Short mmCIF file of C-alpha atoms and ligand atoms in Angstrom, two decimals:
data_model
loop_
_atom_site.label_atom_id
_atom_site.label_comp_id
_atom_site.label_asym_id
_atom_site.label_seq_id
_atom_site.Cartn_x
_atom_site.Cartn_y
_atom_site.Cartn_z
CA UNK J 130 0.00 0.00 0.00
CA UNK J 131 1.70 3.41 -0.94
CA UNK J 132 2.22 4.80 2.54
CA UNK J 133 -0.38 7.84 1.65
CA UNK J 134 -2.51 5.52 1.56
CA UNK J 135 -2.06 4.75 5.12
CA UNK J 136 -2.99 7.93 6.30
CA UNK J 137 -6.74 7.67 5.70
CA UNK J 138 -7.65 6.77 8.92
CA UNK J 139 -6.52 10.11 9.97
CA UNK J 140 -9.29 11.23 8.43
CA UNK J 141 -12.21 9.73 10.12
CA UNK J 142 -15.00 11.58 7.47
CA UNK J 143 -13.87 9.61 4.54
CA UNK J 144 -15.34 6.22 6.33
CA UNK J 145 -18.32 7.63 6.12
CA UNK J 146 -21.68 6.53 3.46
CA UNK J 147 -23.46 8.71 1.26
CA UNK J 148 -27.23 7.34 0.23
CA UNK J 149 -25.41 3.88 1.72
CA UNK J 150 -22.37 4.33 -0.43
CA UNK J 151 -18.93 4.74 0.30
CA UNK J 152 -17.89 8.49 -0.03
CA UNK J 153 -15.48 8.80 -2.45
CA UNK J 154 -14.77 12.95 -1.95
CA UNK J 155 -13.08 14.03 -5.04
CA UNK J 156 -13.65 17.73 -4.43
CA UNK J 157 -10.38 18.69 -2.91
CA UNK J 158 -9.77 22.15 -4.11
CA UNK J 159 -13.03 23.49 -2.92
CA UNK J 160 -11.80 22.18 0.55
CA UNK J 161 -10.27 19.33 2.12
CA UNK J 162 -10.93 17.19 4.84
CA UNK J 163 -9.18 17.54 8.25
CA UNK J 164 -7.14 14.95 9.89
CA UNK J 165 -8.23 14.14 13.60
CA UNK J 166 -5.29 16.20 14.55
CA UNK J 167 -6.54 19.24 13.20
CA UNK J 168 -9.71 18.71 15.04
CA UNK J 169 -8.27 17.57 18.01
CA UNK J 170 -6.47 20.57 18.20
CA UNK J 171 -9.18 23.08 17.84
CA UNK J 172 -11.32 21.33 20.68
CA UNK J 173 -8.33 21.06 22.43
CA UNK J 174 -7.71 24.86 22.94
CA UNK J 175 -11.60 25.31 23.36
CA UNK J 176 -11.29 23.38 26.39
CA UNK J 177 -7.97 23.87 28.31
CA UNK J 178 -6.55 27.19 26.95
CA UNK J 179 -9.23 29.80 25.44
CA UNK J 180 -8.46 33.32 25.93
CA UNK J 181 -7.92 36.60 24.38
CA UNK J 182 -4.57 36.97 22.92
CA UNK J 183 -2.06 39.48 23.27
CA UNK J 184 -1.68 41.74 26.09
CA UNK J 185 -2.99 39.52 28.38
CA UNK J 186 -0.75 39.42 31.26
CA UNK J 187 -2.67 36.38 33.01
CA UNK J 188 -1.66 32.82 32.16
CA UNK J 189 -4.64 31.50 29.94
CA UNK J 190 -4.10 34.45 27.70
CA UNK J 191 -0.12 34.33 27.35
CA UNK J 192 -0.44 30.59 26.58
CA UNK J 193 -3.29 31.34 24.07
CA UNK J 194 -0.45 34.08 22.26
CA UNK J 195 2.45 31.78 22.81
CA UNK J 196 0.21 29.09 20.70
CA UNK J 197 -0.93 31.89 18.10
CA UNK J 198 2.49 33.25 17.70
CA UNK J 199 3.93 29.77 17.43
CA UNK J 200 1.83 29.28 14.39
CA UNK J 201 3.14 32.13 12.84
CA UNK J 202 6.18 30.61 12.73
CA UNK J 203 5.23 27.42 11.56
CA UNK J 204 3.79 29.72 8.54
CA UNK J 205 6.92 31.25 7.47
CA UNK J 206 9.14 28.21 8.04
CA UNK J 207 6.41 26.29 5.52
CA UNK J 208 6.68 28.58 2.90
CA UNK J 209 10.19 29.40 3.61
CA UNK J 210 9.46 33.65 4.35
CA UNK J 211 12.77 35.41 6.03
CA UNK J 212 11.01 36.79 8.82
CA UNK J 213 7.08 36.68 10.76
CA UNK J 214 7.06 39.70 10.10
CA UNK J 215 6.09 39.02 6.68
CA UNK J 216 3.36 36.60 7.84
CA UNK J 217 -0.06 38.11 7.77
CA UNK J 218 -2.96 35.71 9.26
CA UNK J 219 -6.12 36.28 7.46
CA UNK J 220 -9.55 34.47 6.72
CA UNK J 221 -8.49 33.07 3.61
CA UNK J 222 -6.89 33.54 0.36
CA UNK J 223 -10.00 35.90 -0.45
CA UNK J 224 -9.24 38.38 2.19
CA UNK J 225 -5.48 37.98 1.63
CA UNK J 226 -5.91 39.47 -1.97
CA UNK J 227 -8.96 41.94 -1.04
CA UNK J 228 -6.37 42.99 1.88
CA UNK J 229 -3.49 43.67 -0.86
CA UNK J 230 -5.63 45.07 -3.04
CA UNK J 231 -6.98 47.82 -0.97
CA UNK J 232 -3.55 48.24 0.84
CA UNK J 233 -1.27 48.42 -2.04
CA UNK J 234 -4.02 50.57 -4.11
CA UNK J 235 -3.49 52.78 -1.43
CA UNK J 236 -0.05 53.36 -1.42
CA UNK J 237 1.09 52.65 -4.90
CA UNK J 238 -2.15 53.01 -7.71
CA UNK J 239 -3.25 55.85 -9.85
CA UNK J 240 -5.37 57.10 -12.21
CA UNK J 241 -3.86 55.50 -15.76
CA UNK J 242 -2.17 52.70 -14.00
CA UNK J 243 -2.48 48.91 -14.74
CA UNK J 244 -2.96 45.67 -12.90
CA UNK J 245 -2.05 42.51 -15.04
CA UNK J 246 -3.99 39.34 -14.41
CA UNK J 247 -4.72 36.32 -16.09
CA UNK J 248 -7.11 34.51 -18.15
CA UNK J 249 -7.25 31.43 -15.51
CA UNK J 250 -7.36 33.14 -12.28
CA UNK J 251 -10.44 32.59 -9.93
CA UNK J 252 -12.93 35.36 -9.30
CA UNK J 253 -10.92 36.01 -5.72
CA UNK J 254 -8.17 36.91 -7.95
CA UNK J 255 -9.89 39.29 -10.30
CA UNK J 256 -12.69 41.01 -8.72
CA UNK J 257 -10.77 42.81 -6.12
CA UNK J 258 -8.40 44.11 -8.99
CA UNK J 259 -11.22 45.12 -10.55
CA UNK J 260 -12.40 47.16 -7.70
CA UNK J 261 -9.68 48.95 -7.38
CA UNK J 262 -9.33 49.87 -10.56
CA UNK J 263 -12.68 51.45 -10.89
CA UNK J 264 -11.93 53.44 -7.50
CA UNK J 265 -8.56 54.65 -9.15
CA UNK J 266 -9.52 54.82 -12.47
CA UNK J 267 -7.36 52.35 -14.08
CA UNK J 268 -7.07 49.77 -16.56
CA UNK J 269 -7.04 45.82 -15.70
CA UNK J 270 -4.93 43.89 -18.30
CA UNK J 271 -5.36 40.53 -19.28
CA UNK J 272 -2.67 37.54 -19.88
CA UNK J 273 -4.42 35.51 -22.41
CA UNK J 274 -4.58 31.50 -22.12
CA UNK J 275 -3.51 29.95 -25.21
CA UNK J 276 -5.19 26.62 -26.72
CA UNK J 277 -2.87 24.55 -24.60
CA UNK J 278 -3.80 25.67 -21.27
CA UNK J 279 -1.00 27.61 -20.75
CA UNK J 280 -0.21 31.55 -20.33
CA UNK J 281 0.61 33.61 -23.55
CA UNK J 282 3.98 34.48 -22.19
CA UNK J 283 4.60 36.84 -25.16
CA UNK J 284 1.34 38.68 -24.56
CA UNK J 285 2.47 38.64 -20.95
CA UNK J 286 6.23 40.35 -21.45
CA UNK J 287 4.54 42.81 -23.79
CA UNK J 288 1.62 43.71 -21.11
CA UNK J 289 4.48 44.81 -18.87
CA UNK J 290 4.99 48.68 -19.06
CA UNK J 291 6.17 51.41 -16.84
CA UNK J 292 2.66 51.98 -15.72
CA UNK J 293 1.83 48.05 -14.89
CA UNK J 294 2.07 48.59 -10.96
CA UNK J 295 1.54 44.57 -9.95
CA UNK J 296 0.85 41.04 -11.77
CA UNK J 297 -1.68 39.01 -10.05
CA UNK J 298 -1.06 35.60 -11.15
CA UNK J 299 -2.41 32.09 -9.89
CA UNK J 300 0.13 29.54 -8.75
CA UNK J 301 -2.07 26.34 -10.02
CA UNK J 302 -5.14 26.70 -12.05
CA UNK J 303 -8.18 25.61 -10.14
CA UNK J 304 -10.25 24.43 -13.11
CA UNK J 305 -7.61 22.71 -15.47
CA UNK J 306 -4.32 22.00 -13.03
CA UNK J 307 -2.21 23.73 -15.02
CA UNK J 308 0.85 25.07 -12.82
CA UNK J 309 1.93 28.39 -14.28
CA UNK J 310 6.05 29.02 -14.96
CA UNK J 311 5.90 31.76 -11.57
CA UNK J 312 9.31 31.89 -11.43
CA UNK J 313 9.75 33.20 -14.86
CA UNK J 314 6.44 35.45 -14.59
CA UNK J 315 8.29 37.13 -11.42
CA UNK J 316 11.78 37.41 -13.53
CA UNK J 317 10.31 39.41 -16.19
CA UNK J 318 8.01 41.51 -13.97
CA UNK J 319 11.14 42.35 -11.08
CA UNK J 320 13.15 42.66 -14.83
CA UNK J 321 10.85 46.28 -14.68
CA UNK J 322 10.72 46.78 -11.17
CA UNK J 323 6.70 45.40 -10.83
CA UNK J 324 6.05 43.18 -7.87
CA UNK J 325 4.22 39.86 -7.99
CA UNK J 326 1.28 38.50 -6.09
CA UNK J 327 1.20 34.60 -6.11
CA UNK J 328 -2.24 33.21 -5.29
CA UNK J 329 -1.19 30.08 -3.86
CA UNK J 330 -4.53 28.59 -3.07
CA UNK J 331 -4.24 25.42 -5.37
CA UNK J 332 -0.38 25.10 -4.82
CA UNK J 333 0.62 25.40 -1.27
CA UNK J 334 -1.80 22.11 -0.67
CA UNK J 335 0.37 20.23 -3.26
CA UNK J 336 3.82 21.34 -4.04
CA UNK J 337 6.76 22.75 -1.54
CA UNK J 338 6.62 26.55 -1.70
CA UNK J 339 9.51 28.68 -0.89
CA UNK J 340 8.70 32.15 -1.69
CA UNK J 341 12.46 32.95 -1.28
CA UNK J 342 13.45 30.71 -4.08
CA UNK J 343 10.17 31.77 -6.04
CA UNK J 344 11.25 35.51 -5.63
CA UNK J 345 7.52 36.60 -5.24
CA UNK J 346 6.14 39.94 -3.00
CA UNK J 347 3.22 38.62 -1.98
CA UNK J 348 1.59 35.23 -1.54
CA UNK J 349 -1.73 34.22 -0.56
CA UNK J 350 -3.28 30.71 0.93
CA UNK J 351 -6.07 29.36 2.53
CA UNK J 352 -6.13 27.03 5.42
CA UNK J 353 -9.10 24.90 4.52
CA UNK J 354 -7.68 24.06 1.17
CA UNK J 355 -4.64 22.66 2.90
CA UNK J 356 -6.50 20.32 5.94
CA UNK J 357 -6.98 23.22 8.38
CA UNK J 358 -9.52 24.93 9.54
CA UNK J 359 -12.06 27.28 7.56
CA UNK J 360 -11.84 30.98 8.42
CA UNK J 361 -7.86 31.25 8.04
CA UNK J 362 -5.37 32.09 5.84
CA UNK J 363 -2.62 33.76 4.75
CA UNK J 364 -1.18 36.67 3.33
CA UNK J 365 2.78 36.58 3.00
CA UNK J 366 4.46 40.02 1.65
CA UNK J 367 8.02 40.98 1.01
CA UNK J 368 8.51 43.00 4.42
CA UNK J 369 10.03 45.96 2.27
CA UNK J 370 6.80 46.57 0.27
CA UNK J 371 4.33 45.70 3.59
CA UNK J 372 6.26 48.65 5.45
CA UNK J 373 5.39 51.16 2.77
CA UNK J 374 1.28 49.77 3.01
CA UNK J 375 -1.28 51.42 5.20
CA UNK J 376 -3.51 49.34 7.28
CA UNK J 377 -6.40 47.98 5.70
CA UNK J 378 -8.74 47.72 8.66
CA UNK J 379 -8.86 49.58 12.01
CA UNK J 380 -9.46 48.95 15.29
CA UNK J 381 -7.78 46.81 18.42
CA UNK J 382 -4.35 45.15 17.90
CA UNK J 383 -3.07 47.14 14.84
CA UNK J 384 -2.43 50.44 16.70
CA UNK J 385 -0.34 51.69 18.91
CA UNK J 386 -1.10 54.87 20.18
CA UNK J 387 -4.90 55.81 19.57
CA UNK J 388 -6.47 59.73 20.45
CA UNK J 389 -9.23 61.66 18.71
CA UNK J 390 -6.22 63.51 17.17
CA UNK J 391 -4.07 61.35 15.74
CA UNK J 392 -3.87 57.30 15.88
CA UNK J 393 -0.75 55.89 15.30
CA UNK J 394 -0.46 52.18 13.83
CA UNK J 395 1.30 48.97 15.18
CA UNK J 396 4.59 46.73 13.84
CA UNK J 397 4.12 44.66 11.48
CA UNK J 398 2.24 42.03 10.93
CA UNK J 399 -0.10 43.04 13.48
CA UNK J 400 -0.50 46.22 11.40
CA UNK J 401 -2.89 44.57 9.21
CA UNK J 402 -4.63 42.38 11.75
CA UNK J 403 -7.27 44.80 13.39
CA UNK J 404 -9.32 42.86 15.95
CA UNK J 405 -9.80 39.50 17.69
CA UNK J 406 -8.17 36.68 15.40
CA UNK J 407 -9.07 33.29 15.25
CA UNK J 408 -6.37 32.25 17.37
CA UNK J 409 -7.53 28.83 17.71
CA UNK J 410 -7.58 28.53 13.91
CA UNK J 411 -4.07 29.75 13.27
CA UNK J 412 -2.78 27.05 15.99
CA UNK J 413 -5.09 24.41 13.94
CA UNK J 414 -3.65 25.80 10.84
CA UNK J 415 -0.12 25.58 12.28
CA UNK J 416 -1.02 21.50 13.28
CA UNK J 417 -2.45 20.95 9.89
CA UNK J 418 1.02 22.33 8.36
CA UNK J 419 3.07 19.99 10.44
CA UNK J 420 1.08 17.30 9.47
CA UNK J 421 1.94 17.88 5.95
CA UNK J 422 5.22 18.80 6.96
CA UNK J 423 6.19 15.53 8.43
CA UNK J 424 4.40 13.09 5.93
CA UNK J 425 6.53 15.52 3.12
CA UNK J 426 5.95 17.91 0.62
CA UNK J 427 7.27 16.46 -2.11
CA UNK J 428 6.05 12.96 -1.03
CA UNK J 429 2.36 14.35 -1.17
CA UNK J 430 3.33 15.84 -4.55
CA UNK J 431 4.69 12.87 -5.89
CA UNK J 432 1.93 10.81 -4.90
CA UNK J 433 -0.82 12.89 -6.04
CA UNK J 434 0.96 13.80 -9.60
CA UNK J 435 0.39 9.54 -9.98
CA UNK J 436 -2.99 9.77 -9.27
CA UNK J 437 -3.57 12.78 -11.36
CA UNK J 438 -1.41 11.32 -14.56
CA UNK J 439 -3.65 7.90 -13.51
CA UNK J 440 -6.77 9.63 -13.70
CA UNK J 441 -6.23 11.45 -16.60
CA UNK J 442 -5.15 8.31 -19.10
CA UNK J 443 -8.25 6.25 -17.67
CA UNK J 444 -10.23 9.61 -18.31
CA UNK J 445 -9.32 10.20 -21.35
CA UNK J 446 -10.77 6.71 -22.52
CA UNK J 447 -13.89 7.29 -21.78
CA UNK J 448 -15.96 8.06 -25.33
CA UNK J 449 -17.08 11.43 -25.84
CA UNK J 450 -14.69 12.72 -22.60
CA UNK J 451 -13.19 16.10 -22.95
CA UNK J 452 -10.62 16.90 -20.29
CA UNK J 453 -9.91 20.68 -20.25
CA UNK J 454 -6.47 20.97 -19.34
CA UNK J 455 -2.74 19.34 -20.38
CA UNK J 456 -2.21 17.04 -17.98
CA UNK J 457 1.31 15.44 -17.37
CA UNK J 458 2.38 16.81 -20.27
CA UNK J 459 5.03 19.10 -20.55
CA UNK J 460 3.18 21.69 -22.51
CA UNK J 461 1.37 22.28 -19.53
CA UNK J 462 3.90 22.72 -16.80
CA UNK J 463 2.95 19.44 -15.55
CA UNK J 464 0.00 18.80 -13.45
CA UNK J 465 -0.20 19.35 -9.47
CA UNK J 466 -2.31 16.67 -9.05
CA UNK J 467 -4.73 19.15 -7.66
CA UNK J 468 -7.73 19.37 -10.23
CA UNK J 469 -8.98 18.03 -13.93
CA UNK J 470 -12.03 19.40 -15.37
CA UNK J 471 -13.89 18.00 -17.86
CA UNK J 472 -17.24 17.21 -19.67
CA UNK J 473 -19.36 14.74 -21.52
CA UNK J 474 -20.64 15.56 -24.73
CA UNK J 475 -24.74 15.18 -24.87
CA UNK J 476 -24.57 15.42 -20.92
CA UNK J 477 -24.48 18.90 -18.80
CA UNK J 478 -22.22 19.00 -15.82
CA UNK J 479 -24.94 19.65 -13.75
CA UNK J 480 -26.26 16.28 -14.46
CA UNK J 481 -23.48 14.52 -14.26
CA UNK J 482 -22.00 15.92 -11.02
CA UNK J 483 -25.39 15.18 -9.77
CA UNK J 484 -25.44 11.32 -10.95
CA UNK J 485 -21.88 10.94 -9.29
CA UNK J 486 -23.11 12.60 -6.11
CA UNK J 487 -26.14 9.52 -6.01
CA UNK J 488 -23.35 6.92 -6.60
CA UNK J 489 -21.03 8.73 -3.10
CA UNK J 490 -18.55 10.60 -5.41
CA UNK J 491 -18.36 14.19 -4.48
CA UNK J 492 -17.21 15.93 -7.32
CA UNK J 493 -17.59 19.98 -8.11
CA UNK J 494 -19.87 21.28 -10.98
CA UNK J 495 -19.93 24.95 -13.09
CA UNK J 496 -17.65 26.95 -13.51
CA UNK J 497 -15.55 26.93 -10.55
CA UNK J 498 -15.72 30.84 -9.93
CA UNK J 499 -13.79 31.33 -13.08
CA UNK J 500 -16.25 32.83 -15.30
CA UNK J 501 -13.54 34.60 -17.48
CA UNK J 502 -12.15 30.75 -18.40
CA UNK J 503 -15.50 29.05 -19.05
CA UNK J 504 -15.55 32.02 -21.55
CA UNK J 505 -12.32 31.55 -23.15
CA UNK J 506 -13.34 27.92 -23.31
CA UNK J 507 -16.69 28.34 -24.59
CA UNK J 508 -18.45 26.70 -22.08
CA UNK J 509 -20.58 27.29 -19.36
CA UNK J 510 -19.16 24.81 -16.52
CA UNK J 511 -17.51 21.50 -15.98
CA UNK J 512 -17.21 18.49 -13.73
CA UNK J 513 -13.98 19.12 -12.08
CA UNK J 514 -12.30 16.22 -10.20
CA UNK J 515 -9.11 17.02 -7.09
CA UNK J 516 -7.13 15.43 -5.64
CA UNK J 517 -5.76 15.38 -2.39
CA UNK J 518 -3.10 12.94 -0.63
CA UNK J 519 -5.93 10.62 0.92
CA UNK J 520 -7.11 9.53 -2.35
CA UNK J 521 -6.78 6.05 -3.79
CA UNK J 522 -6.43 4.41 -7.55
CA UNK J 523 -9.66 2.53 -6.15
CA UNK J 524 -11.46 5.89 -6.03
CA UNK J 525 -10.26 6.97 -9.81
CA UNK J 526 -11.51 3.77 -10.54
CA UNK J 527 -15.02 4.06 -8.67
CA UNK J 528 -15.18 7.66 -10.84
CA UNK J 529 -14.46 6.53 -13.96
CA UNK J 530 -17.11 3.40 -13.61
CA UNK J 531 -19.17 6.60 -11.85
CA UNK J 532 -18.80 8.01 -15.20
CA UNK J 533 -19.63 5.20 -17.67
CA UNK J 534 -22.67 4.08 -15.46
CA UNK J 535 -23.97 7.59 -15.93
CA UNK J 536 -23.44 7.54 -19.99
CA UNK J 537 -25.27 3.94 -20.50
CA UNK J 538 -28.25 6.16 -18.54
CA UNK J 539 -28.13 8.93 -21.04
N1 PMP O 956 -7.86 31.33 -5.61
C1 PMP O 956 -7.95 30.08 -6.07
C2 PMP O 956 -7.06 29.63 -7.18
C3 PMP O 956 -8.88 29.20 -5.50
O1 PMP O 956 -8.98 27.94 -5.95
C4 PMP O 956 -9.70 29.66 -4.43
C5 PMP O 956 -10.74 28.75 -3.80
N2 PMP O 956 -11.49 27.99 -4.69
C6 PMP O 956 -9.55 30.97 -4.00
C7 PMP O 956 -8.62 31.77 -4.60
C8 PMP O 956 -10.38 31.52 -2.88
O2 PMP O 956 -10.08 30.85 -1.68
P1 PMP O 956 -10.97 31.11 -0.39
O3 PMP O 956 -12.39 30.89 -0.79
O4 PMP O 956 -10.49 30.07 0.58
O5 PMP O 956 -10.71 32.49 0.08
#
């Protein structure tokens, strides 16, 4: 048995039935499951520790920050950032980039600048962008996908002018898998002086990140993507650029001095974390990390690339299967074994997500809040299977007879 494998019973959900079926959860990259650890963890602190961090000076309290602050550590040591300071706890990849955007609008955006994003990112990734162009009165600028799945590089390099002032760029697509070149997207951008926001939603679950080595300014992630809790996440920046950012909410924690007159604002991070956080979260976050930690990076990666290359070949036998996306291929960057996406012809995805669902295989249906890509593709949705490093070549297998089951019905 591969020794991922062996970590299912970690997960005590995934012996569960669905209508008196085995579940076979295949919807990964909307969220995964939690290992009893995580959960452990959070009723844990609920019980023995729960109090208000920071400031606190009795002992419930300091243990409560020594936990919370502990996890911040375990943050930047995962993704490899020089210091906490760069380590901004947030509710979720969403907030990381809404945070950014409104920060770093702020200090840095004008009328006639330009924001470059992509073709593939997910709405979380756009909208905000969009926002703050129409406050500022600038133009958002798109990197086209080309019929391969990948980025239009050249349309990229000559987006890139001296009024571009960021590239917002997704790590791992969430719809087709493909994992975008970052490091050379960051090369050319820091080649004109433009920092680089990584949305790392769809790779920090699956491949070793070490923003160092990637070179980026900013990287977000969400904790329920990665076997933590919901209502966390992260937003790493390059501690340079975060000095230069206002805050992006106020109230308790990010000051330091507060009078009608004048209100003057914390260190970082805690500059940009106004209010009670979910300290129990971050510590659950910071459990779920080690898990991954100590099972491997890039022995989850590994694993799940199999199961993704296995899932695509007995996919793409099926009759009348499209799979949107490269797979293993090199075209497409290789796969992260996070998601494929595809469709039936004669059957909508609605339909078939919904047969699958009746048979105990969770998959996700539409268009994965990436409304600009079902565009480019022509399409309205898909059926998007992910991967995470519980699954099994049994559960490929129960998807793809899932699949053929639900044609002989059509
Ligand atoms: N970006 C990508 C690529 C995603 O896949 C997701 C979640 N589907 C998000 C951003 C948003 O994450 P969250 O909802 O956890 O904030």
């Amino acid at each position: 048995m591969c020794p991922m494998q062996m970590n299912r019973e970690d997960f005590p959900i995934l012996g569960r039935e669905v209508y008196g079926r085995p579940l076979v959860y295949l919807d990964n990259a909307a969220t995964t499951q939690k290992p009893r650890c995580v959960v452990e963890a959070i009723s844990e602190e609920y019980y023995n520790v729960n109090a208000n961090v920071h400031r606190g000076v009795h002992f419930l309290s300091q243990q409560a920050t020594e936990l919370h602050e502990a996890s911040r550590e375990t943050v930047r040591s995962f993704i490899n950032a020089r210091s906490t300071s760069e380590i901004i706890f947030t509710r979720g990849t969403t907030e990381s980039i809404n945070l950014l955007a409104f920060s770093f609008g702020e200090a840095f955006c004008h009328e006639g600048d330009e924001i470059i994003v992509t073709e593939m990112e997910h709405h979380s990734n756009i909208v905000p962008w969009q926002m703050l162009c129409q406050r500022r009165g600038m133009k958002l600028r798109v990197v086209p996908m080309l019929d391969d799945y990948t980025l239009d590089l050249a349309t990229y390099r000559s987006l890139l002018n001296e009024r571009t002032r960021l590239v917002c760029v997704t790590h791992v697509s969430n719809v087709l898998g493909t994992v975008n070149p970052v490091r050379e997207i960051i090369a050319e951008a820091h080649a004109h002086d433009i920092p680089v926001l990584v949305d790392g939603a769809q790779s920090a679950p699956h491949i070793a990140v070490d923003v160092q080595q990637l070179d980026c300014d900013f990287f977000a992630f969400s904790g329920h993507k990665i076997y933590g809790p919901t209502g966390v996440g992260v937003l790493y920046g390059r501690e340079r650029l975060l000095d230069q950012l206002p805050p992006y909410q106020g109230g308790g924690e990010m000051i330091r001095n507060v009078s009608f007159e004048r209100t003057t604002y914390n260190d970082l991070p805690y500059r940009f974390e106004a209010g009670t956080p979910d300290y129990v979260g971050t510590h659950a976050l910071a459990v779920a990390l080690d898990y991954v930690t100590a099972l491997g990076m890039d022995h989850i990666h590994a694993y799940e690339s199999q199961l993704a290359s296995y899932a695509y070949e007995q996919l793409s036998q099926i009759e009348n299967l499209v799979i949107y996306g490269g797979g293993n291929s090199s075209l497409s960057g290789g796969m992260a074994g996070s998601a494929i996406s595809f469709n039936i012809r004669g059957i909508h995805h609605l339909d078939l997500g919904t047969l699958l669902d009746r048979l105990g295989i969770a998959v996700r249906t539409g268009h994965h809040c990436a409304e600009p890509l079902m565009r480019r593709l022509g399409i309205e949705g898909t059926v998007r299977a992910s991967f995470a490093l519980y699954n099994t070549r049994d559960e490929v297998d129960a998807l793809v007879a899932g699949i053929q089951r639900v044609v002989r019905m059509f």
